[in-house]
Amino acid sequence: TPATGLTWDMEASQSPPAPTVGPEGKMVWSSAPAIPPIYALQVALDWDDDFSNVVGSRMREVAFLMDGAKIGQIPGDNNGWKTLGQTSGEVWVNCIVNKEGAFVSAGVSSQQGPIDIYPPLTAKEGEKEQYSYSFHVATIKDKQVIQHMLGDIQLPIKVASTYPDGPAE
């Protein structure tokens, strides 16, 4: 408070430990928050009855943003979860926008899709009709999810950002 003055906290710049994803798709924290967080793009495994075998996977629904505005989404089909069915391998989210920057389509794949990032200005006549993005969301390996991304996706614009042409890792 101003009356007692300010003190410097040497630990203020220390980030808390990152959470991990448990077998039920729930976040596991070193110290549990009051309400477990829910993140878009979160990938969880589906297990058999005795939790010995992975029988599928699912991903939380995700929204796509361009210049801060929501332009589209991959909705969940089961209480906010999109069923993937994958039991191993990479999980990629691929998105396509048209030359006006409007959402065309998006899907989930086990491999990287094409990358051709939207230009900063509206495409001129004769230029491409569609632009594509691909994001490496997670890897399912040895009955575990290695999460690479969480949250909604802000689609970068070529030249106007430092986003490299390549996988979003």
Short mmCIF file of N, CA and C in Angstrom, two decimals:
data_model
loop_
_atom_site.label_atom_id
_atom_site.label_comp_id
_atom_site.label_asym_id
_atom_site.label_seq_id
_atom_site.Cartn_x
_atom_site.Cartn_y
_atom_site.Cartn_z
N THR A 1 0.85 -1.18 0.00
CA THR A 1 0.00 0.00 0.00
C THR A 1 0.89 1.23 0.00
N PRO A 2 0.39 2.37 -0.46
CA PRO A 2 1.21 3.59 -0.46
C PRO A 2 1.66 3.99 0.95
N ALA A 3 0.88 3.68 1.96
CA ALA A 3 1.24 4.07 3.32
C ALA A 3 2.46 3.32 3.81
N THR A 4 2.59 2.05 3.43
CA THR A 4 3.74 1.26 3.91
C THR A 4 4.86 1.19 2.89
N GLY A 5 4.63 1.68 1.68
CA GLY A 5 5.67 1.64 0.66
C GLY A 5 5.58 0.39 -0.19
N LEU A 6 6.45 0.30 -1.16
CA LEU A 6 6.47 -0.83 -2.07
C LEU A 6 7.68 -1.70 -1.79
N THR A 7 7.52 -2.98 -1.99
CA THR A 7 8.65 -3.90 -1.85
C THR A 7 8.81 -4.67 -3.15
N TRP A 8 10.01 -5.04 -3.46
CA TRP A 8 10.31 -5.78 -4.68
C TRP A 8 10.23 -7.27 -4.41
N ASP A 9 9.45 -7.99 -5.23
CA ASP A 9 9.32 -9.43 -5.10
C ASP A 9 10.27 -10.08 -6.10
N MET A 10 11.35 -10.68 -5.62
CA MET A 10 12.35 -11.29 -6.50
C MET A 10 11.80 -12.50 -7.25
N GLU A 11 10.70 -13.06 -6.78
CA GLU A 11 10.10 -14.23 -7.44
C GLU A 11 9.01 -13.83 -8.44
N ALA A 12 8.74 -12.54 -8.58
CA ALA A 12 7.62 -12.09 -9.43
C ALA A 12 7.81 -12.50 -10.89
N SER A 13 9.04 -12.58 -11.33
CA SER A 13 9.28 -12.93 -12.74
C SER A 13 9.28 -14.43 -12.98
N GLN A 14 9.13 -15.21 -11.93
CA GLN A 14 9.12 -16.67 -12.07
C GLN A 14 7.73 -17.14 -12.49
N SER A 15 7.67 -17.88 -13.57
CA SER A 15 6.39 -18.43 -14.02
C SER A 15 6.04 -19.66 -13.18
N PRO A 16 4.77 -19.87 -12.90
CA PRO A 16 4.39 -21.09 -12.18
C PRO A 16 4.62 -22.30 -13.07
N PRO A 17 4.76 -23.48 -12.49
CA PRO A 17 4.96 -24.68 -13.30
C PRO A 17 3.77 -24.88 -14.25
N ALA A 18 4.08 -25.30 -15.47
CA ALA A 18 3.03 -25.53 -16.47
C ALA A 18 2.24 -26.78 -16.10
N PRO A 19 0.94 -26.80 -16.41
CA PRO A 19 0.14 -28.00 -16.11
C PRO A 19 0.43 -29.11 -17.11
N THR A 20 0.05 -30.32 -16.76
CA THR A 20 0.10 -31.45 -17.67
C THR A 20 -1.32 -31.98 -17.81
N VAL A 21 -1.55 -32.81 -18.81
CA VAL A 21 -2.88 -33.36 -19.05
C VAL A 21 -2.90 -34.80 -18.56
N GLY A 22 -3.82 -35.10 -17.65
CA GLY A 22 -3.94 -36.44 -17.10
C GLY A 22 -4.73 -37.35 -18.01
N PRO A 23 -4.88 -38.63 -17.64
CA PRO A 23 -5.54 -39.62 -18.50
C PRO A 23 -6.99 -39.30 -18.82
N GLU A 24 -7.66 -38.54 -17.98
CA GLU A 24 -9.06 -38.19 -18.24
C GLU A 24 -9.20 -36.89 -19.00
N GLY A 25 -8.07 -36.31 -19.45
CA GLY A 25 -8.14 -35.05 -20.17
C GLY A 25 -8.26 -33.87 -19.25
N LYS A 26 -8.00 -34.06 -17.95
CA LYS A 26 -8.08 -32.97 -16.99
C LYS A 26 -6.70 -32.41 -16.75
N MET A 27 -6.63 -31.11 -16.46
CA MET A 27 -5.35 -30.47 -16.20
C MET A 27 -4.85 -30.90 -14.82
N VAL A 28 -3.57 -31.24 -14.74
CA VAL A 28 -2.94 -31.62 -13.48
C VAL A 28 -1.94 -30.53 -13.12
N TRP A 29 -2.17 -29.84 -12.03
CA TRP A 29 -1.31 -28.72 -11.61
C TRP A 29 -0.49 -29.13 -10.40
N SER A 30 0.62 -28.44 -10.18
CA SER A 30 1.41 -28.71 -8.98
C SER A 30 0.63 -28.26 -7.75
N SER A 31 -0.15 -27.20 -7.88
CA SER A 31 -1.09 -26.81 -6.84
C SER A 31 -2.40 -26.49 -7.56
N ALA A 32 -3.42 -27.22 -7.24
CA ALA A 32 -4.67 -27.15 -8.00
C ALA A 32 -5.38 -25.81 -7.85
N PRO A 33 -5.83 -25.22 -8.96
CA PRO A 33 -6.66 -24.02 -8.87
C PRO A 33 -8.05 -24.38 -8.35
N ALA A 34 -8.78 -23.37 -7.93
CA ALA A 34 -10.12 -23.61 -7.38
C ALA A 34 -11.03 -24.28 -8.42
N ILE A 35 -10.99 -23.80 -9.66
CA ILE A 35 -11.78 -24.38 -10.74
C ILE A 35 -10.82 -24.77 -11.85
N PRO A 36 -10.80 -26.04 -12.26
CA PRO A 36 -9.87 -26.44 -13.31
C PRO A 36 -10.12 -25.64 -14.60
N PRO A 37 -9.05 -25.19 -15.24
CA PRO A 37 -9.22 -24.41 -16.47
C PRO A 37 -9.63 -25.29 -17.64
N ILE A 38 -10.29 -24.69 -18.60
CA ILE A 38 -10.66 -25.37 -19.83
C ILE A 38 -10.05 -24.57 -20.96
N TYR A 39 -9.25 -25.23 -21.78
CA TYR A 39 -8.57 -24.56 -22.87
C TYR A 39 -9.07 -25.08 -24.22
N ALA A 40 -9.20 -24.18 -25.18
CA ALA A 40 -9.45 -24.62 -26.54
C ALA A 40 -8.21 -25.36 -27.02
N LEU A 41 -8.38 -26.27 -27.94
CA LEU A 41 -7.32 -27.10 -28.53
C LEU A 41 -6.79 -28.19 -27.60
N GLN A 42 -7.27 -28.25 -26.38
CA GLN A 42 -6.80 -29.26 -25.44
C GLN A 42 -7.13 -30.65 -25.99
N VAL A 43 -6.13 -31.51 -26.10
CA VAL A 43 -6.32 -32.88 -26.60
C VAL A 43 -6.32 -33.83 -25.41
N ALA A 44 -7.29 -34.73 -25.37
CA ALA A 44 -7.41 -35.71 -24.29
C ALA A 44 -7.57 -37.10 -24.89
N LEU A 45 -7.14 -38.09 -24.15
CA LEU A 45 -7.25 -39.48 -24.59
C LEU A 45 -8.52 -40.11 -24.02
N ASP A 46 -9.09 -41.01 -24.78
CA ASP A 46 -10.22 -41.82 -24.32
C ASP A 46 -9.67 -43.21 -24.02
N TRP A 47 -10.03 -43.75 -22.86
CA TRP A 47 -9.48 -45.01 -22.38
C TRP A 47 -10.56 -46.08 -22.30
N ASP A 48 -10.14 -47.34 -22.27
CA ASP A 48 -11.08 -48.43 -22.04
C ASP A 48 -11.47 -48.42 -20.56
N ASP A 49 -12.34 -49.33 -20.16
CA ASP A 49 -12.91 -49.30 -18.81
C ASP A 49 -11.88 -49.41 -17.68
N ASP A 50 -10.79 -50.13 -17.90
CA ASP A 50 -9.80 -50.28 -16.82
C ASP A 50 -8.57 -49.37 -17.01
N PHE A 51 -8.68 -48.41 -17.90
CA PHE A 51 -7.61 -47.43 -18.16
C PHE A 51 -6.28 -48.08 -18.54
N SER A 52 -6.34 -49.18 -19.28
CA SER A 52 -5.11 -49.83 -19.70
C SER A 52 -4.79 -49.57 -21.17
N ASN A 53 -5.80 -49.27 -21.99
CA ASN A 53 -5.58 -49.04 -23.41
C ASN A 53 -6.27 -47.76 -23.87
N VAL A 54 -5.60 -47.03 -24.75
CA VAL A 54 -6.18 -45.83 -25.36
C VAL A 54 -7.07 -46.29 -26.50
N VAL A 55 -8.33 -45.86 -26.50
CA VAL A 55 -9.28 -46.28 -27.53
C VAL A 55 -9.66 -45.14 -28.48
N GLY A 56 -9.17 -43.94 -28.21
CA GLY A 56 -9.47 -42.81 -29.06
C GLY A 56 -8.96 -41.52 -28.44
N SER A 57 -9.34 -40.42 -29.04
CA SER A 57 -8.94 -39.12 -28.52
C SER A 57 -9.98 -38.07 -28.90
N ARG A 58 -9.86 -36.92 -28.29
CA ARG A 58 -10.78 -35.81 -28.57
C ARG A 58 -10.04 -34.51 -28.34
N MET A 59 -10.58 -33.45 -28.92
CA MET A 59 -9.98 -32.12 -28.81
C MET A 59 -11.06 -31.10 -28.49
N ARG A 60 -10.76 -30.17 -27.60
CA ARG A 60 -11.70 -29.09 -27.29
C ARG A 60 -11.91 -28.23 -28.52
N GLU A 61 -13.13 -27.72 -28.67
CA GLU A 61 -13.43 -26.86 -29.82
C GLU A 61 -12.50 -25.65 -29.82
N VAL A 62 -12.29 -25.07 -31.01
CA VAL A 62 -11.36 -23.96 -31.16
C VAL A 62 -11.96 -22.90 -32.09
N ALA A 63 -11.70 -21.65 -31.77
CA ALA A 63 -12.12 -20.53 -32.63
C ALA A 63 -10.89 -19.99 -33.36
N PHE A 64 -11.11 -19.49 -34.57
CA PHE A 64 -10.06 -18.85 -35.35
C PHE A 64 -10.31 -17.35 -35.36
N LEU A 65 -9.28 -16.59 -35.07
CA LEU A 65 -9.36 -15.14 -35.03
C LEU A 65 -8.44 -14.55 -36.07
N MET A 66 -8.87 -13.46 -36.69
CA MET A 66 -7.99 -12.71 -37.57
C MET A 66 -8.14 -11.25 -37.18
N ASP A 67 -7.03 -10.63 -36.88
CA ASP A 67 -7.00 -9.25 -36.42
C ASP A 67 -7.90 -9.08 -35.18
N GLY A 68 -7.93 -10.12 -34.34
CA GLY A 68 -8.68 -10.06 -33.09
C GLY A 68 -10.15 -10.40 -33.19
N ALA A 69 -10.68 -10.58 -34.39
CA ALA A 69 -12.11 -10.88 -34.56
C ALA A 69 -12.29 -12.36 -34.91
N LYS A 70 -13.29 -12.99 -34.31
CA LYS A 70 -13.58 -14.39 -34.61
C LYS A 70 -14.12 -14.51 -36.02
N ILE A 71 -13.47 -15.38 -36.83
CA ILE A 71 -13.94 -15.56 -38.20
C ILE A 71 -14.51 -16.96 -38.44
N GLY A 72 -14.25 -17.91 -37.54
CA GLY A 72 -14.76 -19.26 -37.71
C GLY A 72 -14.33 -20.15 -36.57
N GLN A 73 -14.73 -21.42 -36.63
CA GLN A 73 -14.35 -22.34 -35.56
C GLN A 73 -14.47 -23.78 -36.00
N ILE A 74 -13.83 -24.65 -35.22
CA ILE A 74 -14.07 -26.09 -35.29
C ILE A 74 -14.88 -26.39 -34.04
N PRO A 75 -16.17 -26.63 -34.19
CA PRO A 75 -17.00 -26.84 -32.99
C PRO A 75 -16.81 -28.23 -32.40
N GLY A 76 -17.13 -28.34 -31.13
CA GLY A 76 -17.14 -29.64 -30.48
C GLY A 76 -18.45 -30.35 -30.81
N ASP A 77 -18.41 -31.66 -30.92
CA ASP A 77 -19.62 -32.41 -31.21
C ASP A 77 -20.13 -33.18 -29.99
N ASN A 78 -19.41 -33.05 -28.86
CA ASN A 78 -19.79 -33.78 -27.66
C ASN A 78 -19.41 -32.94 -26.44
N ASN A 79 -20.31 -32.10 -25.97
CA ASN A 79 -20.06 -31.22 -24.82
C ASN A 79 -18.80 -30.37 -24.99
N GLY A 80 -18.59 -29.82 -26.18
CA GLY A 80 -17.43 -28.98 -26.43
C GLY A 80 -16.19 -29.73 -26.88
N TRP A 81 -16.27 -31.04 -27.01
CA TRP A 81 -15.15 -31.86 -27.46
C TRP A 81 -15.41 -32.33 -28.88
N LYS A 82 -14.41 -32.27 -29.74
CA LYS A 82 -14.49 -32.84 -31.08
C LYS A 82 -13.83 -34.21 -31.04
N THR A 83 -14.54 -35.24 -31.44
CA THR A 83 -14.01 -36.59 -31.43
C THR A 83 -12.98 -36.75 -32.54
N LEU A 84 -11.79 -37.21 -32.19
CA LEU A 84 -10.72 -37.42 -33.17
C LEU A 84 -10.55 -38.89 -33.50
N GLY A 85 -10.58 -39.74 -32.47
CA GLY A 85 -10.41 -41.17 -32.69
C GLY A 85 -8.96 -41.61 -32.78
N GLN A 86 -8.03 -40.70 -32.92
CA GLN A 86 -6.61 -41.02 -33.02
C GLN A 86 -6.10 -41.63 -31.72
N THR A 87 -5.24 -42.63 -31.82
CA THR A 87 -4.64 -43.21 -30.62
C THR A 87 -3.14 -42.97 -30.54
N SER A 88 -2.56 -42.45 -31.62
CA SER A 88 -1.14 -42.10 -31.62
C SER A 88 -0.87 -41.15 -32.78
N GLY A 89 0.30 -40.51 -32.75
CA GLY A 89 0.71 -39.64 -33.84
C GLY A 89 0.45 -38.17 -33.57
N GLU A 90 0.70 -37.37 -34.59
CA GLU A 90 0.56 -35.92 -34.48
C GLU A 90 -0.88 -35.48 -34.71
N VAL A 91 -1.24 -34.37 -34.06
CA VAL A 91 -2.56 -33.77 -34.24
C VAL A 91 -2.32 -32.36 -34.80
N TRP A 92 -2.83 -32.12 -35.99
CA TRP A 92 -2.67 -30.82 -36.67
C TRP A 92 -4.05 -30.21 -36.91
N VAL A 93 -4.12 -28.90 -36.79
CA VAL A 93 -5.33 -28.17 -37.16
C VAL A 93 -4.99 -27.37 -38.41
N ASN A 94 -5.77 -27.58 -39.47
CA ASN A 94 -5.55 -26.90 -40.74
C ASN A 94 -6.73 -25.99 -41.02
N CYS A 95 -6.45 -24.79 -41.51
CA CYS A 95 -7.50 -23.79 -41.73
C CYS A 95 -7.30 -23.11 -43.08
N ILE A 96 -8.39 -22.78 -43.74
CA ILE A 96 -8.35 -22.10 -45.03
C ILE A 96 -9.20 -20.83 -44.94
N VAL A 97 -8.65 -19.71 -45.45
CA VAL A 97 -9.39 -18.46 -45.57
C VAL A 97 -9.39 -18.05 -47.03
N ASN A 98 -10.38 -17.25 -47.43
CA ASN A 98 -10.41 -16.80 -48.83
C ASN A 98 -9.61 -15.51 -49.00
N LYS A 99 -9.60 -14.97 -50.21
CA LYS A 99 -8.76 -13.79 -50.50
C LYS A 99 -9.24 -12.53 -49.79
N GLU A 100 -10.45 -12.55 -49.22
CA GLU A 100 -10.93 -11.43 -48.42
C GLU A 100 -10.62 -11.62 -46.93
N GLY A 101 -10.01 -12.76 -46.58
CA GLY A 101 -9.69 -13.05 -45.19
C GLY A 101 -10.85 -13.67 -44.43
N ALA A 102 -11.87 -14.12 -45.15
CA ALA A 102 -13.03 -14.77 -44.51
C ALA A 102 -12.76 -16.27 -44.39
N PHE A 103 -13.26 -16.84 -43.32
CA PHE A 103 -13.12 -18.27 -43.03
C PHE A 103 -13.80 -19.11 -44.11
N VAL A 104 -13.10 -20.14 -44.61
CA VAL A 104 -13.67 -21.05 -45.58
C VAL A 104 -13.92 -22.41 -44.93
N SER A 105 -12.88 -22.99 -44.33
CA SER A 105 -13.04 -24.30 -43.69
C SER A 105 -11.86 -24.57 -42.76
N ALA A 106 -12.03 -25.58 -41.92
CA ALA A 106 -10.96 -26.03 -41.03
C ALA A 106 -11.20 -27.48 -40.68
N GLY A 107 -10.13 -28.16 -40.35
CA GLY A 107 -10.25 -29.56 -39.96
C GLY A 107 -9.05 -30.00 -39.15
N VAL A 108 -9.16 -31.20 -38.63
CA VAL A 108 -8.10 -31.80 -37.83
C VAL A 108 -7.51 -32.94 -38.64
N SER A 109 -6.18 -33.05 -38.61
CA SER A 109 -5.50 -34.07 -39.41
C SER A 109 -4.35 -34.66 -38.61
N SER A 110 -3.83 -35.79 -39.08
CA SER A 110 -2.68 -36.40 -38.43
C SER A 110 -1.38 -35.96 -39.08
N GLN A 111 -1.48 -35.05 -40.06
CA GLN A 111 -0.27 -34.54 -40.71
C GLN A 111 -0.44 -33.07 -41.05
N GLN A 112 0.70 -32.42 -41.24
CA GLN A 112 0.69 -30.99 -41.54
C GLN A 112 0.04 -30.72 -42.89
N GLY A 113 -0.81 -29.70 -42.92
CA GLY A 113 -1.42 -29.28 -44.16
C GLY A 113 -0.56 -28.21 -44.84
N PRO A 114 -1.01 -27.71 -45.97
CA PRO A 114 -0.24 -26.68 -46.67
C PRO A 114 -0.23 -25.36 -45.89
N ILE A 115 0.82 -24.59 -46.09
CA ILE A 115 0.94 -23.28 -45.44
C ILE A 115 1.17 -22.23 -46.51
N ASP A 116 0.24 -21.33 -46.62
CA ASP A 116 0.32 -20.20 -47.56
C ASP A 116 -0.44 -19.07 -46.89
N ILE A 117 0.27 -18.24 -46.14
CA ILE A 117 -0.34 -17.27 -45.23
C ILE A 117 -0.94 -16.08 -45.97
N TYR A 118 -2.08 -15.65 -45.47
CA TYR A 118 -2.83 -14.52 -46.02
C TYR A 118 -1.97 -13.26 -46.09
N PRO A 119 -2.00 -12.55 -47.21
CA PRO A 119 -1.21 -11.31 -47.33
C PRO A 119 -1.84 -10.17 -46.52
N PRO A 120 -1.06 -9.13 -46.20
CA PRO A 120 -1.59 -8.07 -45.34
C PRO A 120 -2.69 -7.23 -45.98
N LEU A 121 -2.74 -7.15 -47.29
CA LEU A 121 -3.78 -6.38 -47.97
C LEU A 121 -4.68 -7.33 -48.74
N THR A 122 -5.89 -6.90 -49.03
CA THR A 122 -6.81 -7.73 -49.81
C THR A 122 -6.15 -8.15 -51.11
N ALA A 123 -6.26 -9.42 -51.44
CA ALA A 123 -5.64 -9.94 -52.66
C ALA A 123 -6.18 -9.22 -53.89
N LYS A 124 -5.31 -8.98 -54.82
CA LYS A 124 -5.71 -8.30 -56.06
C LYS A 124 -6.24 -9.33 -57.05
N GLU A 125 -6.91 -8.84 -58.05
CA GLU A 125 -7.47 -9.71 -59.07
C GLU A 125 -6.35 -10.54 -59.70
N GLY A 126 -6.59 -11.80 -59.90
CA GLY A 126 -5.60 -12.68 -60.48
C GLY A 126 -4.74 -13.39 -59.45
N GLU A 127 -4.83 -12.96 -58.18
CA GLU A 127 -4.07 -13.63 -57.14
C GLU A 127 -4.85 -14.85 -56.65
N LYS A 128 -4.28 -15.57 -55.72
CA LYS A 128 -4.89 -16.79 -55.21
C LYS A 128 -6.26 -16.52 -54.61
N GLU A 129 -7.11 -17.52 -54.69
CA GLU A 129 -8.45 -17.42 -54.12
C GLU A 129 -8.47 -17.81 -52.65
N GLN A 130 -7.52 -18.71 -52.24
CA GLN A 130 -7.53 -19.20 -50.87
C GLN A 130 -6.12 -19.24 -50.29
N TYR A 131 -6.06 -19.10 -48.96
CA TYR A 131 -4.80 -19.15 -48.22
C TYR A 131 -4.95 -20.16 -47.10
N SER A 132 -3.87 -20.84 -46.74
CA SER A 132 -3.98 -21.93 -45.78
C SER A 132 -2.98 -21.81 -44.64
N TYR A 133 -3.39 -22.38 -43.51
CA TYR A 133 -2.60 -22.40 -42.28
C TYR A 133 -2.58 -23.82 -41.74
N SER A 134 -1.53 -24.16 -41.00
CA SER A 134 -1.44 -25.46 -40.37
C SER A 134 -0.74 -25.31 -39.02
N PHE A 135 -1.34 -25.84 -37.97
CA PHE A 135 -0.82 -25.70 -36.61
C PHE A 135 -0.66 -27.06 -35.96
N HIS A 136 0.53 -27.33 -35.43
CA HIS A 136 0.80 -28.59 -34.73
C HIS A 136 0.30 -28.44 -33.30
N VAL A 137 -0.82 -29.05 -33.01
CA VAL A 137 -1.51 -28.87 -31.73
C VAL A 137 -0.96 -29.79 -30.65
N ALA A 138 -0.77 -31.07 -30.98
CA ALA A 138 -0.34 -32.04 -29.98
C ALA A 138 0.27 -33.26 -30.66
N THR A 139 0.93 -34.07 -29.85
CA THR A 139 1.44 -35.37 -30.30
C THR A 139 0.99 -36.41 -29.28
N ILE A 140 0.40 -37.49 -29.78
CA ILE A 140 -0.02 -38.59 -28.90
C ILE A 140 1.04 -39.68 -29.03
N LYS A 141 1.71 -39.97 -27.92
CA LYS A 141 2.82 -40.92 -27.94
C LYS A 141 2.89 -41.67 -26.61
N ASP A 142 3.04 -42.97 -26.68
CA ASP A 142 3.18 -43.80 -25.48
C ASP A 142 2.06 -43.55 -24.47
N LYS A 143 0.83 -43.51 -24.95
CA LYS A 143 -0.36 -43.32 -24.10
C LYS A 143 -0.34 -41.98 -23.35
N GLN A 144 0.31 -40.98 -23.94
CA GLN A 144 0.37 -39.64 -23.35
C GLN A 144 0.12 -38.61 -24.43
N VAL A 145 -0.36 -37.45 -24.00
CA VAL A 145 -0.53 -36.32 -24.90
C VAL A 145 0.56 -35.30 -24.60
N ILE A 146 1.31 -34.96 -25.61
CA ILE A 146 2.28 -33.88 -25.50
C ILE A 146 1.62 -32.68 -26.17
N GLN A 147 1.17 -31.73 -25.38
CA GLN A 147 0.40 -30.59 -25.88
C GLN A 147 1.36 -29.51 -26.35
N HIS A 148 1.23 -29.08 -27.62
CA HIS A 148 2.09 -28.03 -28.17
C HIS A 148 1.42 -26.66 -28.15
N MET A 149 0.10 -26.63 -28.21
CA MET A 149 -0.65 -25.37 -28.25
C MET A 149 -1.91 -25.52 -27.40
N LEU A 150 -2.35 -24.43 -26.79
CA LEU A 150 -3.63 -24.35 -26.11
C LEU A 150 -4.27 -23.03 -26.48
N GLY A 151 -5.58 -22.96 -26.48
CA GLY A 151 -6.28 -21.70 -26.71
C GLY A 151 -6.75 -21.54 -28.14
N ASP A 152 -7.51 -20.49 -28.35
CA ASP A 152 -7.98 -20.18 -29.70
C ASP A 152 -6.80 -19.74 -30.55
N ILE A 153 -6.95 -19.80 -31.87
CA ILE A 153 -5.85 -19.51 -32.78
C ILE A 153 -6.04 -18.15 -33.44
N GLN A 154 -5.05 -17.28 -33.26
CA GLN A 154 -5.00 -16.00 -33.96
C GLN A 154 -4.24 -16.26 -35.26
N LEU A 155 -4.92 -16.15 -36.39
CA LEU A 155 -4.26 -16.39 -37.68
C LEU A 155 -3.37 -15.20 -38.02
N PRO A 156 -2.08 -15.45 -38.17
CA PRO A 156 -1.17 -14.36 -38.49
C PRO A 156 -1.30 -13.93 -39.95
N ILE A 157 -0.87 -12.72 -40.21
CA ILE A 157 -0.90 -12.17 -41.57
C ILE A 157 0.53 -12.00 -42.03
N LYS A 158 0.84 -12.47 -43.23
CA LYS A 158 2.19 -12.39 -43.76
C LYS A 158 2.67 -10.94 -43.81
N VAL A 159 3.92 -10.75 -43.52
CA VAL A 159 4.62 -9.46 -43.52
C VAL A 159 4.24 -8.61 -42.31
N ALA A 160 2.98 -8.65 -41.92
CA ALA A 160 2.54 -7.85 -40.78
C ALA A 160 2.84 -8.53 -39.46
N SER A 161 3.47 -9.71 -39.49
CA SER A 161 3.80 -10.41 -38.25
C SER A 161 5.16 -11.06 -38.39
N THR A 162 5.66 -11.64 -37.32
CA THR A 162 6.93 -12.35 -37.37
C THR A 162 6.71 -13.84 -37.52
N TYR A 163 5.52 -14.26 -37.87
CA TYR A 163 5.20 -15.68 -38.03
C TYR A 163 5.97 -16.25 -39.23
N PRO A 164 6.74 -17.31 -39.03
CA PRO A 164 7.49 -17.90 -40.15
C PRO A 164 6.61 -18.79 -41.01
N ASP A 165 6.95 -18.93 -42.26
CA ASP A 165 6.27 -19.89 -43.12
C ASP A 165 6.74 -21.27 -42.70
N GLY A 166 5.93 -22.04 -42.05
CA GLY A 166 6.30 -23.36 -41.58
C GLY A 166 5.42 -23.78 -40.44
N PRO A 167 5.72 -24.90 -39.81
CA PRO A 167 4.89 -25.40 -38.71
C PRO A 167 4.82 -24.39 -37.57
N ALA A 168 3.67 -24.32 -36.95
CA ALA A 168 3.47 -23.38 -35.83
C ALA A 168 3.91 -24.04 -34.55
N GLU A 169 5.21 -24.10 -34.30
CA GLU A 169 5.73 -24.70 -33.07
C GLU A 169 6.62 -23.72 -32.38
#
